[in-house]
N, CA and C of each residue as an Amber inpcrd file, in Angstrom:
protein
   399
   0.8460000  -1.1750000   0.0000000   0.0000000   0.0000000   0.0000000
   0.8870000   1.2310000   0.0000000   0.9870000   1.7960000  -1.1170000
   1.2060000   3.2350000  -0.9100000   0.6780000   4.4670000  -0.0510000
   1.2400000   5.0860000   1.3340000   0.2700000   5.5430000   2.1170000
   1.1720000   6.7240000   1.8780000   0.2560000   8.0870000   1.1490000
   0.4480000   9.4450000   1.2240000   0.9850000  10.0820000   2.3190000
   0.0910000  10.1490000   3.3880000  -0.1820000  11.1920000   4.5210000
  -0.4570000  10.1670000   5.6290000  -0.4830000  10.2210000   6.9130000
  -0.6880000   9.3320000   7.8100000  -0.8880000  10.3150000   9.1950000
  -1.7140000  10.0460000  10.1510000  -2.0770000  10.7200000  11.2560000
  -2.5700000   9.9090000  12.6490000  -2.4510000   9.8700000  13.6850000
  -2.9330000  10.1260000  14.9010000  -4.5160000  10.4200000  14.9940000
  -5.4490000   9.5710000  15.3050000  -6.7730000   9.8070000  15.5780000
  -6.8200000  10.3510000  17.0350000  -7.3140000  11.2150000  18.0350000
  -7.6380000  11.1690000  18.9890000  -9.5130000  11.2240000  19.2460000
 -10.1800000  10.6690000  19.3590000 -11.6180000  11.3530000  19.7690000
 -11.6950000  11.3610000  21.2600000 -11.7370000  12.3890000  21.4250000
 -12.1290000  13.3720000  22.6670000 -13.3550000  13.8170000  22.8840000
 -13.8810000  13.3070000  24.2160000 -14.8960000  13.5350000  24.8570000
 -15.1300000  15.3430000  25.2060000 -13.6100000  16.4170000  25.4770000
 -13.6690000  17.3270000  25.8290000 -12.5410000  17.8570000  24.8620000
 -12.8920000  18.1880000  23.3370000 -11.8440000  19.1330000  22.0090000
 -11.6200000  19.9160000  23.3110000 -12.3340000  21.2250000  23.4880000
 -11.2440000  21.7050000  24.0810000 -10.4200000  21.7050000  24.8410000
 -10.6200000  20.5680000  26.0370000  -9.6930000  20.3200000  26.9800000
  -8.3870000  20.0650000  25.9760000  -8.4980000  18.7090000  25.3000000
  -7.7260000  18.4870000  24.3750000  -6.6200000  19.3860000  23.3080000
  -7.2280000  20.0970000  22.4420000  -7.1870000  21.4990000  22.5770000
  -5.6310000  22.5710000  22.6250000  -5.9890000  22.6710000  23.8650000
  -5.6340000  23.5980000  24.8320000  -4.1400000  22.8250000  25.5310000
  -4.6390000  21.7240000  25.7250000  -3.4740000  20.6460000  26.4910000
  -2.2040000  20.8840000  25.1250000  -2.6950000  20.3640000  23.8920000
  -1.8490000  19.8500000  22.9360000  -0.8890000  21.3640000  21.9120000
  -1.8880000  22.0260000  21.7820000  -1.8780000  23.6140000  21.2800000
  -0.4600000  24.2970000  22.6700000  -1.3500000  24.6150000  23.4260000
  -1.0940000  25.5220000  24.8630000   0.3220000  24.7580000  25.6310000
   0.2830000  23.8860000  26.4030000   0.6190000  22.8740000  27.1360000
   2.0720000  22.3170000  26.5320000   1.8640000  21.2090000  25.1970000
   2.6500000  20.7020000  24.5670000   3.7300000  21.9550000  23.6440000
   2.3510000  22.8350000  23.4450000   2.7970000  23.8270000  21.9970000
   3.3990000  23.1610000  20.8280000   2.1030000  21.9590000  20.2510000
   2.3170000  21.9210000  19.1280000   1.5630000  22.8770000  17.6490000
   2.3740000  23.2550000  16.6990000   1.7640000  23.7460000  15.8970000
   1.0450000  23.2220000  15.1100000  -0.5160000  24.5360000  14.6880000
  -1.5900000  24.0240000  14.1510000  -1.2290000  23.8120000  12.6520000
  -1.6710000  22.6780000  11.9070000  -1.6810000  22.3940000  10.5970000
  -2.5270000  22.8450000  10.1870000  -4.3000000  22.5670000  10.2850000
  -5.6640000  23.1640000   9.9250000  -6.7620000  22.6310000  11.1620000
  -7.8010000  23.8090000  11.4780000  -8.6130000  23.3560000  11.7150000
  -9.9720000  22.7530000  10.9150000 -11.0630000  22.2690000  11.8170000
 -12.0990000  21.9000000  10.8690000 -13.3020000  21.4070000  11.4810000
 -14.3400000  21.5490000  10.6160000 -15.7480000  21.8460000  11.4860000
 -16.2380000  23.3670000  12.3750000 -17.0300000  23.4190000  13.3150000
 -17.5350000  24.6190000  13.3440000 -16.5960000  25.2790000  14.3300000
 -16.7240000  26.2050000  14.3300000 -16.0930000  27.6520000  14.5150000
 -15.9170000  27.1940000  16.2770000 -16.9560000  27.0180000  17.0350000
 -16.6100000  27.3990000  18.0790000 -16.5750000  26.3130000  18.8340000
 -16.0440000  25.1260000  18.3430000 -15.5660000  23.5830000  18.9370000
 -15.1440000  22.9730000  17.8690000 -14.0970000  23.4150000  17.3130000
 -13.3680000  22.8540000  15.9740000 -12.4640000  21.4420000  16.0300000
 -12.6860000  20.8550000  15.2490000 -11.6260000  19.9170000  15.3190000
 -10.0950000  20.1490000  14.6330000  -8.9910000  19.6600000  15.5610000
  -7.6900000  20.2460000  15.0250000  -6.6070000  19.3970000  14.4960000
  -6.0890000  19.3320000  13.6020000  -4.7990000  19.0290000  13.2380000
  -3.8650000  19.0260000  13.7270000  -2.8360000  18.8360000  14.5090000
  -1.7100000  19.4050000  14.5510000  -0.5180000  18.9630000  13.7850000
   0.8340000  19.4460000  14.0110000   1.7390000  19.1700000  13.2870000
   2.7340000  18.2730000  14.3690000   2.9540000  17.1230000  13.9340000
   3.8410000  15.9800000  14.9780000   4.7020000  14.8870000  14.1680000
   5.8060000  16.2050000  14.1760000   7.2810000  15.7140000  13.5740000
   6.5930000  15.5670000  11.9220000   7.1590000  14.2990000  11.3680000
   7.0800000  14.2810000  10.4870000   5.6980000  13.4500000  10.2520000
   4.9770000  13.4060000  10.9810000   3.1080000  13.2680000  11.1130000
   2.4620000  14.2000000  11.7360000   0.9050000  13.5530000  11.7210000
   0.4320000  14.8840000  12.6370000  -0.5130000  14.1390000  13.6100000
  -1.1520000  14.3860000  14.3630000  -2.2860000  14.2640000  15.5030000
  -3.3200000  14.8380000  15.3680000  -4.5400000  14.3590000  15.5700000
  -5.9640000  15.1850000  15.1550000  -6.6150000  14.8460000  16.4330000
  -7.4010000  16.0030000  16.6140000  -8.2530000  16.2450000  17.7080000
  -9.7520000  16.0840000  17.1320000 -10.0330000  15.3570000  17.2550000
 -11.5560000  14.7240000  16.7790000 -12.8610000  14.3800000  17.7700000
 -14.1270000  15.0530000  16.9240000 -15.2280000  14.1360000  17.9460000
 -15.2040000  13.2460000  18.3280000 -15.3280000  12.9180000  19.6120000
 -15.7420000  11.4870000  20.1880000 -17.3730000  11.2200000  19.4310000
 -17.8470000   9.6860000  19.0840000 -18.5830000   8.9410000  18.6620000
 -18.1990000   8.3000000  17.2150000 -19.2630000   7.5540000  16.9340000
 -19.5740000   6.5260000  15.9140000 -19.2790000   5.4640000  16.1950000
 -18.5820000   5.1820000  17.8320000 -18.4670000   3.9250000  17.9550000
 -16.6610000   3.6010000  18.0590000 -16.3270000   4.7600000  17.6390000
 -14.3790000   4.3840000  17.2060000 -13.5490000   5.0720000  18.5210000
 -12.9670000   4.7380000  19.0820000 -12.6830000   4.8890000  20.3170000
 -10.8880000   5.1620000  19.9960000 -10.3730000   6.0560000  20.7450000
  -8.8000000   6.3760000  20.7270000  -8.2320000   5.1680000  20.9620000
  -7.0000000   5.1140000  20.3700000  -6.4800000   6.0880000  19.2450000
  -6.9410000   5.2250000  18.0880000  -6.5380000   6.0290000  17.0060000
  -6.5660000   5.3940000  15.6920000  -5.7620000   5.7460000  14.4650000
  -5.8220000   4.8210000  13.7290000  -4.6400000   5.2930000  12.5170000
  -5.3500000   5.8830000  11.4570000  -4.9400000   6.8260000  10.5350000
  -5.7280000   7.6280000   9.6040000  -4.4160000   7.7750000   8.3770000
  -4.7130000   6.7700000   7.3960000  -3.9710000   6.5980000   6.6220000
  -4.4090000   7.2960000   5.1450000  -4.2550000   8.2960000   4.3880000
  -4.3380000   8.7330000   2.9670000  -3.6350000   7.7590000   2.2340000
  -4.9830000   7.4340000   0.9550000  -3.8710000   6.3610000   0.1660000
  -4.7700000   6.8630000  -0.8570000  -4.2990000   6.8830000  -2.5930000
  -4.2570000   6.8050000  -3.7210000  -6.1570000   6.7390000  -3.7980000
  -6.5230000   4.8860000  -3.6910000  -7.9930000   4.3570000  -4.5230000
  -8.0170000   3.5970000  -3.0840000  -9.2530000   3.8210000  -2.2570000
  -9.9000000   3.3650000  -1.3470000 -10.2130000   1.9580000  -1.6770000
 -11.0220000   2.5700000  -2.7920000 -11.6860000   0.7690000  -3.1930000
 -10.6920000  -0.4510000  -3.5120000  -9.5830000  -0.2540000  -4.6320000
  -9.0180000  -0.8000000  -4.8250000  -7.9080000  -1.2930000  -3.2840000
  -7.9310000  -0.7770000  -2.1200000  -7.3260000  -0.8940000  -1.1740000
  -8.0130000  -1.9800000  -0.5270000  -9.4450000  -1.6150000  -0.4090000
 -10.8980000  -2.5330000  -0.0230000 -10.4730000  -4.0770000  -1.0320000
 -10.9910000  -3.7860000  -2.2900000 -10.3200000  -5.3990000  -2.5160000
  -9.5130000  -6.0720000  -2.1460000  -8.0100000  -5.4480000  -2.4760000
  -6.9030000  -5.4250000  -1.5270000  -6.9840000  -5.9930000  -0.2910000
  -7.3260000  -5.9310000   0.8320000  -7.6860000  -6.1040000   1.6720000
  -8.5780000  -6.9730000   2.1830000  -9.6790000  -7.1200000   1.6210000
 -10.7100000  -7.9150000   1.4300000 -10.2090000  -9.3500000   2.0700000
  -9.2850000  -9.5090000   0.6080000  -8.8330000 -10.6500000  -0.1330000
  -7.7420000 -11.2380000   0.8420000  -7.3010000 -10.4970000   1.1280000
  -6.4870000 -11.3380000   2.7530000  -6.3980000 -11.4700000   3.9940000
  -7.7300000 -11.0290000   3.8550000  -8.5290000 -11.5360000   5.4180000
  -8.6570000 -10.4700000   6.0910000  -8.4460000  -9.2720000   6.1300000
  -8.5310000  -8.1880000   7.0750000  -9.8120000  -7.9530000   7.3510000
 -10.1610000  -7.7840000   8.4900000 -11.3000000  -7.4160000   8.8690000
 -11.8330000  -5.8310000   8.4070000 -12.8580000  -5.6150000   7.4710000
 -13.2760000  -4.3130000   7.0780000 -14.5890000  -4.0880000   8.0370000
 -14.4930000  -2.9700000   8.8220000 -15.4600000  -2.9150000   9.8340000
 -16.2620000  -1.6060000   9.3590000 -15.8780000  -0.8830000   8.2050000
 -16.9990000  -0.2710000   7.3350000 -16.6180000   0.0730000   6.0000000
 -17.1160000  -0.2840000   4.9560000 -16.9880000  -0.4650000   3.6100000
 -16.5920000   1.3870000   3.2690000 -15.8980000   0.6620000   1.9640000
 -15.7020000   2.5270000   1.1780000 -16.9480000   2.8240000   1.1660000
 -17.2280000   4.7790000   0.9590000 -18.0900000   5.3930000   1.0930000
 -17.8780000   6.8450000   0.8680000 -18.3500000   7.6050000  -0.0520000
 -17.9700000   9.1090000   0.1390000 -18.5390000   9.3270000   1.4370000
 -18.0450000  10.1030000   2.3500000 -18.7180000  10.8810000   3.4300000
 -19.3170000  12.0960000   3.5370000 -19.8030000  12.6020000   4.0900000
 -20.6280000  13.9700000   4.0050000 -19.8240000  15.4000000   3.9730000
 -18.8470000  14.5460000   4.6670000 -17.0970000  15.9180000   4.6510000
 -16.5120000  16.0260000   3.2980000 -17.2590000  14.8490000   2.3550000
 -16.3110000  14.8180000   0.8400000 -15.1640000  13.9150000   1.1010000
 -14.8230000  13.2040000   1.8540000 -13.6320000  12.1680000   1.6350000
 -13.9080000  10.6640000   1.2300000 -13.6340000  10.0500000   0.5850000
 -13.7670000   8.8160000   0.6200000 -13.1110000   8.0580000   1.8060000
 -14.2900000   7.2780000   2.7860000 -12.6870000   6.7120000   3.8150000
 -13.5700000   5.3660000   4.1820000 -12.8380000   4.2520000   4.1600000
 -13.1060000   2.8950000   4.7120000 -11.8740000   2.7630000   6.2870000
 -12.9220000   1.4960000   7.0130000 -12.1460000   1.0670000   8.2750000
 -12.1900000  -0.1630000   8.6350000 -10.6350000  -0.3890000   8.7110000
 -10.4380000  -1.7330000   9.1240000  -9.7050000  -1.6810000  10.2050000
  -9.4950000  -3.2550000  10.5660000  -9.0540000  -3.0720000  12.2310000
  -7.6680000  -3.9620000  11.9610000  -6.5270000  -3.7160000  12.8370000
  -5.3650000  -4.1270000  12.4590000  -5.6270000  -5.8890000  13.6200000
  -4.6620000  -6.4120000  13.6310000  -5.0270000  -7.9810000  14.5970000
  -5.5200000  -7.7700000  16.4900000  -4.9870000  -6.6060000  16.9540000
  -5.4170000  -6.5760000  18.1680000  -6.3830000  -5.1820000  18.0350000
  -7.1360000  -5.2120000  17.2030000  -8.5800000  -4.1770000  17.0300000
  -8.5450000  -2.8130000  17.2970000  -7.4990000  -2.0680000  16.5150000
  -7.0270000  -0.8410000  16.6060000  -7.4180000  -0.6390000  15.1780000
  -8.5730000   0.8360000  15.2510000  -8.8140000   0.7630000  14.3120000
  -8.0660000   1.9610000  13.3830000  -8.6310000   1.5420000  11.9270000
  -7.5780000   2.6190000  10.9030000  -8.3730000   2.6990000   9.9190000
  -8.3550000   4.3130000   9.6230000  -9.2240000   4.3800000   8.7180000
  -8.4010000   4.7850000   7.3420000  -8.1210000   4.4170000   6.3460000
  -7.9370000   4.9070000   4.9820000  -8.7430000   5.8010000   4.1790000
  -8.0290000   6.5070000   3.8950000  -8.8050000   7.9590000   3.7290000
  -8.3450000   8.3530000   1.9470000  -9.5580000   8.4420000   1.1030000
  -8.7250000   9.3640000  -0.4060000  -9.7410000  10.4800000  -0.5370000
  -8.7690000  11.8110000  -0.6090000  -8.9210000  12.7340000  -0.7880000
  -8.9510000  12.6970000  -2.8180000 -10.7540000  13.1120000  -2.5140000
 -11.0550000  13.0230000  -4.2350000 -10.6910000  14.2530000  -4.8720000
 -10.5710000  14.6670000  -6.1560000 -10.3450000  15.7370000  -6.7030000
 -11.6380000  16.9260000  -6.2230000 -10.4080000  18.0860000  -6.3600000
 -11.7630000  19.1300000  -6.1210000 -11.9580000  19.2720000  -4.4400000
 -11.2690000  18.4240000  -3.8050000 -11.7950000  18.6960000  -2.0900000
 -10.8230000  19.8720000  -2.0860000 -11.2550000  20.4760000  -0.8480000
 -10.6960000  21.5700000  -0.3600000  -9.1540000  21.0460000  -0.0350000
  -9.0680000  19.6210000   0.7280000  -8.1490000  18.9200000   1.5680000
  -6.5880000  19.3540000  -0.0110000  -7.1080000  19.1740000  -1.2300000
  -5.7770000  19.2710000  -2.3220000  -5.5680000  20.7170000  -2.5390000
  -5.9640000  21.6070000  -2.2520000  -5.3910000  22.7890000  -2.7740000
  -4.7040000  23.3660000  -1.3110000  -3.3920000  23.8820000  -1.8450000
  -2.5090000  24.6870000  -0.8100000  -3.1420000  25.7470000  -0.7000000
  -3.0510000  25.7350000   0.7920000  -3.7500000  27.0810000   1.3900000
  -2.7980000  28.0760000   1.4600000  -1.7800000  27.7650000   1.3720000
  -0.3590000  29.0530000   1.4180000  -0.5500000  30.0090000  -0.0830000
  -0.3960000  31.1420000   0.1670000  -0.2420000  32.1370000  -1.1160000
   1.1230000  32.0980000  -1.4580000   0.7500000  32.0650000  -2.4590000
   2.3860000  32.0570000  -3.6770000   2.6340000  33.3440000  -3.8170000
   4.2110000  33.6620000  -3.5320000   4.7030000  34.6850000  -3.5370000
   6.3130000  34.3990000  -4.3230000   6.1490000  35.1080000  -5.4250000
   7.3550000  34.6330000  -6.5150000   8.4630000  35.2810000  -6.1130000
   9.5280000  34.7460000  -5.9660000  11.1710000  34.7740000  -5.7130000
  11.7520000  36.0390000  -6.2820000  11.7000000  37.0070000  -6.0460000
  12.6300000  37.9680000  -6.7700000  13.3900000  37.9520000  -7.3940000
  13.9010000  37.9310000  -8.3170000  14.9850000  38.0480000  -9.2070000
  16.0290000  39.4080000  -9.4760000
């Protein structure tokens, strides 16, 4: 499996405690936030990965692995086919990502994630500012 991007799930019962601890506390820097304004979920930046501060529910409990890869589905066959347990099939989601979840042998779960064309998630948010010459 070719894995793009890779992250740290946390779901937290209290984002902002969380937050505040990881931001404030640790002082790690923010990558992006996301969701609403005034209980956001966060990104951070951790080394050469990152950590996400996420709703608690759906059932997926800390921690978890959040893997970007290429073709979901084709990962899903992939997978399928040698026994891994898929504990929810590919699916666009309502955020626009495609993401399936499987569980590794001692039931840690991981979700594979493809960022489709056109999501917000592919365009650099940094402004281009050309090199002087």
């Amino acid at each position: 499996m070719e894995v793009l991007s890779g992250r740290v799930l946390l779901r937290s019962a209290d984002r902002a405690a969380s937050r505040r601890f990881y931001r404030d506390v640790l002082g790690l820097a923010v990558s992006r936030e996301f969701g609403p304004a005034e209980d956001p979920g966060v990104v951070f930046f951790l080394g050469a990965g990152f950590l996400e501060i996420s709703p608690h529910g759906g059932g997926r409990e800390s921690p978890a692995l959040w893997l970007q890869v290429r073709d979901v589905r084709r990962e899903h066959d992939r997978l399928a086919a040698a026994g891994v347990r898929v504990s929810h099939p590919p699916r666009l989601e309502p955020w626009g990502l495609v993401e399936m979840w499987i569980e590794d042998p001692d039931g840690l779960p991981i979700v594979l994630v493809e960022i489709p064309e056109g999501h917000p998630l592919r365009r650099d948010p940094r402004s281009f500012t050309p090199h002087p010459t």
